[in-house]
mmCIF file of C-alpha atoms in Angstrom:
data_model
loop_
_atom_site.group_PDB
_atom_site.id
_atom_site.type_symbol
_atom_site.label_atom_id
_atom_site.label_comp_id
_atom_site.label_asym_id
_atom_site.label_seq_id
_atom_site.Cartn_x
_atom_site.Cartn_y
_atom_site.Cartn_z
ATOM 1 C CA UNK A 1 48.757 -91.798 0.418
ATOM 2 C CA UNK A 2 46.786 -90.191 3.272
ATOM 3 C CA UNK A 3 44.295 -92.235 4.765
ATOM 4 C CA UNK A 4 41.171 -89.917 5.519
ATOM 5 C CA UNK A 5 40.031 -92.554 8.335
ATOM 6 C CA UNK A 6 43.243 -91.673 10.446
ATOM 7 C CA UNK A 7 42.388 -89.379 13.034
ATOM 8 C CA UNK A 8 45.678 -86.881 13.863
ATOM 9 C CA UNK A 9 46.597 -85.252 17.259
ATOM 10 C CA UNK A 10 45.941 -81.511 17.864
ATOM 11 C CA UNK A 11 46.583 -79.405 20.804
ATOM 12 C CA UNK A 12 43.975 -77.886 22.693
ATOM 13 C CA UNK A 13 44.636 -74.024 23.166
ATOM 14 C CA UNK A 14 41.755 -73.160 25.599
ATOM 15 C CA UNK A 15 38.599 -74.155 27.328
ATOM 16 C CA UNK A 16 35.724 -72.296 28.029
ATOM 17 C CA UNK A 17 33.068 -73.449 30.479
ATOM 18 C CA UNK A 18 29.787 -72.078 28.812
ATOM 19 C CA UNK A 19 27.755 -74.276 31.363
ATOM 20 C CA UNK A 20 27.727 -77.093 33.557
ATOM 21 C CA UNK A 21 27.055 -79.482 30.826
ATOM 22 C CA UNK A 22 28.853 -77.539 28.199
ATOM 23 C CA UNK A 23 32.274 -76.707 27.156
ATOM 24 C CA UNK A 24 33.984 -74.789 24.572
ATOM 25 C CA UNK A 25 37.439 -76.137 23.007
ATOM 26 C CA UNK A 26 40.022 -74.069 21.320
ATOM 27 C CA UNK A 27 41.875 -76.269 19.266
ATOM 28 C CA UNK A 28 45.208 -75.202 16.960
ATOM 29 C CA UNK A 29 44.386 -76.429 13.600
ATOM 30 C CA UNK A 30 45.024 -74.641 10.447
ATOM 31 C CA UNK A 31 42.478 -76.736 8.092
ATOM 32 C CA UNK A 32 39.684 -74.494 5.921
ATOM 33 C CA UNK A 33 36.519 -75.023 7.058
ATOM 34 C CA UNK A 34 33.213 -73.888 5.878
ATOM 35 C CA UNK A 35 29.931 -72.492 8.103
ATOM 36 C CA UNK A 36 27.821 -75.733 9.207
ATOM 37 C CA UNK A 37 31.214 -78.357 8.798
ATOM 38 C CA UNK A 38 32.042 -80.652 11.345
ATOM 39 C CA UNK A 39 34.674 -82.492 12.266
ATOM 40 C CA UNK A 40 35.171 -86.398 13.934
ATOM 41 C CA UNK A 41 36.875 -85.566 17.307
ATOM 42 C CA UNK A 42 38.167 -89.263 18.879
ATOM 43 C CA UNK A 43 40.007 -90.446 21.918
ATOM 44 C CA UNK A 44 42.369 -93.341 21.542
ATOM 45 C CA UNK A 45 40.739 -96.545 22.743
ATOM 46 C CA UNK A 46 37.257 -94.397 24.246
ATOM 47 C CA UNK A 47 35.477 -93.384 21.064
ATOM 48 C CA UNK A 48 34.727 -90.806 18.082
ATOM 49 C CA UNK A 49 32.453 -88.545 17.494
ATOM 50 C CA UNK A 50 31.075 -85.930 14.613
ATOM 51 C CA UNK A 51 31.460 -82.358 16.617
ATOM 52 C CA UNK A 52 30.296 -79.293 14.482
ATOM 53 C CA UNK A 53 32.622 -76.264 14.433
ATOM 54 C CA UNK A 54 31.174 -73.536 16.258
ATOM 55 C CA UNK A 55 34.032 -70.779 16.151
ATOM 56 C CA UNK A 56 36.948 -70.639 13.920
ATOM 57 C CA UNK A 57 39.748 -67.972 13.556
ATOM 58 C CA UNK A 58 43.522 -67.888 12.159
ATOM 59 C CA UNK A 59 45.267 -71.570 13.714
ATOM 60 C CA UNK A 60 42.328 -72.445 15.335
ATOM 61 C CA UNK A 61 38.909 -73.922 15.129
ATOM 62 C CA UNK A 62 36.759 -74.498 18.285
ATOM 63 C CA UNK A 63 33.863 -77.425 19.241
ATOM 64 C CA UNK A 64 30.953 -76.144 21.669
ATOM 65 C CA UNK A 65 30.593 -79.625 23.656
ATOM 66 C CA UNK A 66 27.708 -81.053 25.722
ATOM 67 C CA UNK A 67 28.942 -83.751 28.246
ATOM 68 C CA UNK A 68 26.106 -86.613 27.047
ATOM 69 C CA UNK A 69 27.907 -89.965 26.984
ATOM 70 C CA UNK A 70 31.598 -91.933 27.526
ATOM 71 C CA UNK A 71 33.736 -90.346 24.321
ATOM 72 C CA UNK A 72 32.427 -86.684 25.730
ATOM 73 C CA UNK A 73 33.573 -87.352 29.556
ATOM 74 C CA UNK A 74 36.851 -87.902 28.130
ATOM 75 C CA UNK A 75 36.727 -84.927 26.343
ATOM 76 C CA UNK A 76 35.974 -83.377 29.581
ATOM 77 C CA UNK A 77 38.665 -84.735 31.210
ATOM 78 C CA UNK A 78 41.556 -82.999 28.975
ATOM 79 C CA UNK A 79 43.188 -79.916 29.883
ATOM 80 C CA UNK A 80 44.730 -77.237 27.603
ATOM 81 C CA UNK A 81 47.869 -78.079 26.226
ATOM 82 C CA UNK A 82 46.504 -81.825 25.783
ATOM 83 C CA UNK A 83 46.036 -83.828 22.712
ATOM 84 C CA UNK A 84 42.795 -84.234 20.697
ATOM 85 C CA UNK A 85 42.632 -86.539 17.789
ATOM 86 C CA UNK A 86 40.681 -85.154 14.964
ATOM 87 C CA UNK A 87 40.038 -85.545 11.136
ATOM 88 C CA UNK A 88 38.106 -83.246 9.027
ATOM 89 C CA UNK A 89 36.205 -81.156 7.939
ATOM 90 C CA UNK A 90 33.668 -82.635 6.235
ATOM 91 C CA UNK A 91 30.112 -82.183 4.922
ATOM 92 C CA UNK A 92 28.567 -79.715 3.074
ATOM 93 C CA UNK A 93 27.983 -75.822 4.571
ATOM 94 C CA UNK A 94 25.473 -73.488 4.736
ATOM 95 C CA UNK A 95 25.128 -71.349 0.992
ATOM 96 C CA UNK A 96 26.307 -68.068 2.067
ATOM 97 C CA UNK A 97 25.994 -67.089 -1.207
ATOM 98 C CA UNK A 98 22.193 -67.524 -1.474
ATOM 99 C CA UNK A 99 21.563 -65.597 1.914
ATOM 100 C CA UNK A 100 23.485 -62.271 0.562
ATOM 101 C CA UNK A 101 22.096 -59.382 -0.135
ATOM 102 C CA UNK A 102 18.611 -60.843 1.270
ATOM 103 C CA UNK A 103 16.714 -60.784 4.641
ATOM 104 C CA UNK A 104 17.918 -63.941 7.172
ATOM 105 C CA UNK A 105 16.132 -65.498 10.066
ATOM 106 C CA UNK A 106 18.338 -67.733 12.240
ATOM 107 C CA UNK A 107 16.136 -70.226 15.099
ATOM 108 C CA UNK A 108 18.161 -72.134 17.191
ATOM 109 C CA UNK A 109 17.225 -74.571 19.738
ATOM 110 C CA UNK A 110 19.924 -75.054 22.711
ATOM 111 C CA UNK A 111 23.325 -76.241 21.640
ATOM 112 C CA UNK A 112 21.850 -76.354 17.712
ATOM 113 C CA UNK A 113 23.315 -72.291 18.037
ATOM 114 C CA UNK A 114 26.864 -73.588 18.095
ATOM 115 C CA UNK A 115 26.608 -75.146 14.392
ATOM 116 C CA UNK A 116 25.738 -71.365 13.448
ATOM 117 C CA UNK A 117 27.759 -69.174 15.396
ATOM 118 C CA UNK A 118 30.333 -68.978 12.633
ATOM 119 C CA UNK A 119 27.417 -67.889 9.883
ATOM 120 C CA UNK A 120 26.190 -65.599 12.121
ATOM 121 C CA UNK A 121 29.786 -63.812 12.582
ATOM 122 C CA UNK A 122 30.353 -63.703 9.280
ATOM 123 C CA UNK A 123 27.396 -61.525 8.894
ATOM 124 C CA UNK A 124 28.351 -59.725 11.933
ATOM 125 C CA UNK A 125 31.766 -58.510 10.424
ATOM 126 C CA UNK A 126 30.161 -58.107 6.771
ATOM 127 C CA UNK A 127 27.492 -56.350 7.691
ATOM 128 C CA UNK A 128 27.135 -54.382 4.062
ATOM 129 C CA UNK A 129 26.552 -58.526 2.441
ATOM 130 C CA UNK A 130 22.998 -58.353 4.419
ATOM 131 C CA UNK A 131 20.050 -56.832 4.673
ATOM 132 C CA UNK A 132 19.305 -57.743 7.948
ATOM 133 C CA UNK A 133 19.661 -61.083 10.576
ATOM 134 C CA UNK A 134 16.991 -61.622 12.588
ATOM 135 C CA UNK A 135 17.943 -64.467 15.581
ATOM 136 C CA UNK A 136 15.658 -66.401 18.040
ATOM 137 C CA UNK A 137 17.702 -68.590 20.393
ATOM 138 C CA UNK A 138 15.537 -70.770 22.542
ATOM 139 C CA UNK A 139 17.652 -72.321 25.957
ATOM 140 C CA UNK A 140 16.056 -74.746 28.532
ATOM 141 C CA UNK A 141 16.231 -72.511 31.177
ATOM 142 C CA UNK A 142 19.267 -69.626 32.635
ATOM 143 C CA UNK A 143 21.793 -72.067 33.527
ATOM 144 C CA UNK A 144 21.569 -73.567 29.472
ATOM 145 C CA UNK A 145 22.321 -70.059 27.998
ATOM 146 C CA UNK A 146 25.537 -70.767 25.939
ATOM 147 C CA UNK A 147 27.723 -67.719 24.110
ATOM 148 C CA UNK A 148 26.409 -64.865 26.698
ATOM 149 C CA UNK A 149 29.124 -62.747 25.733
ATOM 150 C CA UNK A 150 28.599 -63.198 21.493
ATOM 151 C CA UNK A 151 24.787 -62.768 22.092
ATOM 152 C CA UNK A 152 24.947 -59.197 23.445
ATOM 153 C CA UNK A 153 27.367 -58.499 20.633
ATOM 154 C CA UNK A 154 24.891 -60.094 18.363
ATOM 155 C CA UNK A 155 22.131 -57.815 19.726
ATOM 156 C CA UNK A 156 24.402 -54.082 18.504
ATOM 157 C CA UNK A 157 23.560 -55.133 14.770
ATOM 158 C CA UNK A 158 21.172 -57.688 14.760
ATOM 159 C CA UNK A 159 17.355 -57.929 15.708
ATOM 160 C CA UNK A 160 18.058 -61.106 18.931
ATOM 161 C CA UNK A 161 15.182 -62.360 20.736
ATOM 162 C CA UNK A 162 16.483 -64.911 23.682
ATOM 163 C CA UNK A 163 13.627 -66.763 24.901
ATOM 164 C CA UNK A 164 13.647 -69.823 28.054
ATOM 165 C CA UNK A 165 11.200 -72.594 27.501
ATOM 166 C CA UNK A 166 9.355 -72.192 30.900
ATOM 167 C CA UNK A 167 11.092 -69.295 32.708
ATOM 168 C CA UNK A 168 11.845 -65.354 33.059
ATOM 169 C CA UNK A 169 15.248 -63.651 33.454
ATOM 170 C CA UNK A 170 16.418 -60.485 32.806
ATOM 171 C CA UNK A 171 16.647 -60.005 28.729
ATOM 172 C CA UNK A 172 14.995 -62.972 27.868
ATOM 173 C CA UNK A 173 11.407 -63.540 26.219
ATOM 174 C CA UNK A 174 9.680 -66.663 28.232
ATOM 175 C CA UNK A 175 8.667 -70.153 25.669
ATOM 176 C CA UNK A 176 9.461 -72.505 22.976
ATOM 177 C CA UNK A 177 10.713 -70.650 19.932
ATOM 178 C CA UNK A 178 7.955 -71.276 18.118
ATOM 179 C CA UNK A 179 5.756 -68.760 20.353
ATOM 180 C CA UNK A 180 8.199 -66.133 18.826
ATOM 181 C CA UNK A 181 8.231 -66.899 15.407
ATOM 182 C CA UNK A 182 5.168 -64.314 14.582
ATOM 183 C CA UNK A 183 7.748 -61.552 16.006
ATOM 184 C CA UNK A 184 9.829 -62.010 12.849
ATOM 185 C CA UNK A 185 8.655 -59.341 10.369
ATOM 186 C CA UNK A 186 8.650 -61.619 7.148
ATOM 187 C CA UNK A 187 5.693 -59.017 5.989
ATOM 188 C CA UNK A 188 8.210 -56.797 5.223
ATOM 189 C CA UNK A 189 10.857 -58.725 4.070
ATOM 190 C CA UNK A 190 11.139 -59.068 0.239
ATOM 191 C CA UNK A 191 13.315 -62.127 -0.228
ATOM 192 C CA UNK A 192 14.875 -64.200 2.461
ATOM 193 C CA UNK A 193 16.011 -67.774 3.961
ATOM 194 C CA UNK A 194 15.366 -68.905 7.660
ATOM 195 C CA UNK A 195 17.871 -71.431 9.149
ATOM 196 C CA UNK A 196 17.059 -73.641 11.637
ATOM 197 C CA UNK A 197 18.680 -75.614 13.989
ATOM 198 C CA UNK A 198 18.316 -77.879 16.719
ATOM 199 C CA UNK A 199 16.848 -80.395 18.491
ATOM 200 C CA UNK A 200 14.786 -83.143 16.163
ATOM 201 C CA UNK A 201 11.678 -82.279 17.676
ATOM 202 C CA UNK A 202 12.419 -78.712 17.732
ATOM 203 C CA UNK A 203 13.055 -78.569 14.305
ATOM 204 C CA UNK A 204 10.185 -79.903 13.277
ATOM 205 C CA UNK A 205 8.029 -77.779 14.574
ATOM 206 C CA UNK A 206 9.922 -74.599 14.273
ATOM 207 C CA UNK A 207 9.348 -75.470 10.234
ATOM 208 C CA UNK A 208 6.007 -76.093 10.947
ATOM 209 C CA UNK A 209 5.524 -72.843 12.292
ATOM 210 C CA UNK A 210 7.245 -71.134 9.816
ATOM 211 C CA UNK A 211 4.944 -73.069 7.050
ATOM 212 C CA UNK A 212 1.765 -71.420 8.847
ATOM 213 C CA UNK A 213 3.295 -67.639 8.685
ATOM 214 C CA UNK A 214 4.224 -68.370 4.670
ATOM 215 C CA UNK A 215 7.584 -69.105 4.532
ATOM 216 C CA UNK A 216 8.307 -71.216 1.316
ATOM 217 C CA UNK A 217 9.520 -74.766 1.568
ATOM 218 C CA UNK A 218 12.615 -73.905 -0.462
ATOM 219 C CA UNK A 219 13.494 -70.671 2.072
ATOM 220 C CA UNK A 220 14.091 -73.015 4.705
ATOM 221 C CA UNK A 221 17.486 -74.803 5.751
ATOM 222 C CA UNK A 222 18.083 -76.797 8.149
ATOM 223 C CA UNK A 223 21.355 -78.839 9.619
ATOM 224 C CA UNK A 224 20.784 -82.310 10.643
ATOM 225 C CA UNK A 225 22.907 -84.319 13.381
ATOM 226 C CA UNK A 226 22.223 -88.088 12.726
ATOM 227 C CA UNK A 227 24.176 -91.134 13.683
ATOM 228 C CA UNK A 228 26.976 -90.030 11.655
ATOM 229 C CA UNK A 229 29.713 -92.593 11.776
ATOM 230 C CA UNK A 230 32.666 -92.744 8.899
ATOM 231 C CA UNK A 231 32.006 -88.849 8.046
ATOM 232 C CA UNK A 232 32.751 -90.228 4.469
ATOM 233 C CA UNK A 233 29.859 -92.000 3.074
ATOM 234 C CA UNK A 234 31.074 -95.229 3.283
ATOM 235 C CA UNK A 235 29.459 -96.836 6.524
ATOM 236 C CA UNK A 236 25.586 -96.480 5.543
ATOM 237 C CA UNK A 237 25.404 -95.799 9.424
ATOM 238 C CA UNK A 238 23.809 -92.513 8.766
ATOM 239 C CA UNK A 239 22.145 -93.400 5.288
ATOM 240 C CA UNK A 240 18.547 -92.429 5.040
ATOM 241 C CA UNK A 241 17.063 -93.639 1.571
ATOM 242 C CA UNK A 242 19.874 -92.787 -0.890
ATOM 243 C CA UNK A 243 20.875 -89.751 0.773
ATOM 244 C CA UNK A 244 23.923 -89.855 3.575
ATOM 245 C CA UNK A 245 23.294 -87.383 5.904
ATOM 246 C CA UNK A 246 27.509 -87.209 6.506
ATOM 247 C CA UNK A 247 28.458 -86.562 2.873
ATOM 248 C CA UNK A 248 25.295 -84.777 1.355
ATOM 249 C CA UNK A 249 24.941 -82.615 4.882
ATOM 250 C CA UNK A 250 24.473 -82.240 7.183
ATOM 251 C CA UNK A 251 22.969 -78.839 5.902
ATOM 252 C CA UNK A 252 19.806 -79.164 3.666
ATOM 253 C CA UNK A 253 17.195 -77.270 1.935
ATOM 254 C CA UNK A 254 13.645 -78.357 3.532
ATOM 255 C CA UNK A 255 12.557 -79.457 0.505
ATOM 256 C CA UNK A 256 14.973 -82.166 0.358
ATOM 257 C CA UNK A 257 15.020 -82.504 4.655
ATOM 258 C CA UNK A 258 11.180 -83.068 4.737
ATOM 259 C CA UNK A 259 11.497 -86.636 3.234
ATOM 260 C CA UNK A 260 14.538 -87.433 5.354
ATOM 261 C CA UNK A 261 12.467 -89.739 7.958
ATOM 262 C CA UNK A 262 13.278 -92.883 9.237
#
């Protein structure tokens, strides 16, 4: 019988440096996966870790990666052609189904882009399933951007704004994304969903912001990255209430995500 707590070895492929702080892994794995799933990534004897999948084509799947604590610097420290333990995917995904043939407003803060990167493409190579993606992706600063390359392709088909908290560079709008949000045209939009996904505190007022302009409670979806520990409800490390954020998300309408406070 397969134990679904047994992490197995994969190889890594590829790395990409996206920044100082973050990394992109190329993994060969062959498992389905859905937009928003993640995956616990683990090091023999350092730690584990739920990583979101933030790219995923045929034999591989790959994990956008900030460096932020002991089972990460591991990470860090592997090479291609290395191991990486894994088991996965789990959690729910983003409805795909409810966002076709509709309007769709994607605001991401920092690495909270990576969880959506997959949605996005899909909408980028099914173009004729949407009526139109409209993107805000807020970075700290230059040195923060992440997916360079995939953001100018983003920007042939889709309406992008690229915005730095507190500084100016060439293609980029300057503060929070929340200062953007009134660029969105939801006036003309008949039906739509906004995604949004990031930071805590980003979050929360990105969907505060989207409140004031109108946007419906149930429009909104959001992806939340708690303390997820056993990926498979078992735990109660990331229970909030009777919801567990690893087995009933980590995606969820913001009807449901509004009363999911500690």
């Amino acid at each position: 019988m397969h134990n679904a707590m047994i992490p197995e070895p994969y190889k890594i492929l590829s790395i990409i440096n996206e920044t100082k702080a973050e990394h992109t892994f190329r993994v060969a794995c062959d498992a389905e996966t859905k937009h928003g799933q993640f995956f616990m990534l683990s090091i023999p004897k350092v730690g584990e870790a739920p990583i979101s999948v933030s790219g995923k084509g045929p034999g591989f799947v790959e994990f956008t990666i900030r460096k932020v604590g002991k089972l990460t610097e591991g990470v860090f420290g592997l090479n291609p052609g290395n191991t990486l333990f894994m088991r996965g995917p789990y959690g729910n995904s983003f409805p795909v189904e409810k966002y076709e043939n509709k309007d769709l407003v994607i605001i991401t803060g920092g690495t909270g882009l990576a969880p959506v990167k997959t949605l996005i493409n899909h909408f980028y190579d099914h173009p004729e399933v949407c009526k139109s993606v409209n993107l805000i992706a807020g970075f700290k600063d230059i040195d923060s951007v992440l997916f360079e390359e995939e953001i100018e392709k983003f920007k042939s088909k889709f309406n992008v704004i690229c915005t730095l908290d507190d500084s100016t560079a060439p293609g980029f709008e300057r503060g929070l994304v929340t200062a953007h949000i009134d660029k969105i045209p939801f006036n003309t939009f008949k039906d739509y969903n906004v995604v949004v996904v990031g930071p805590e505190i980003m979050m929360h007022f990105a969907t505060k912001a989207l409140l004031a302009n109108g946007v419906d409670e149930s429009q909104i979806w959001v992806s939340i990255e708690r303390k997820m520990s056993c990926a498979v409800g078992k735990c109660g490390h990331c229970k909030i209430n009777e919801t567990y954020v690893c087995t009933d998300g980590p995606v969820f309408n913001y009807t449901k995500a509004k009363d999911l406070v500690d």
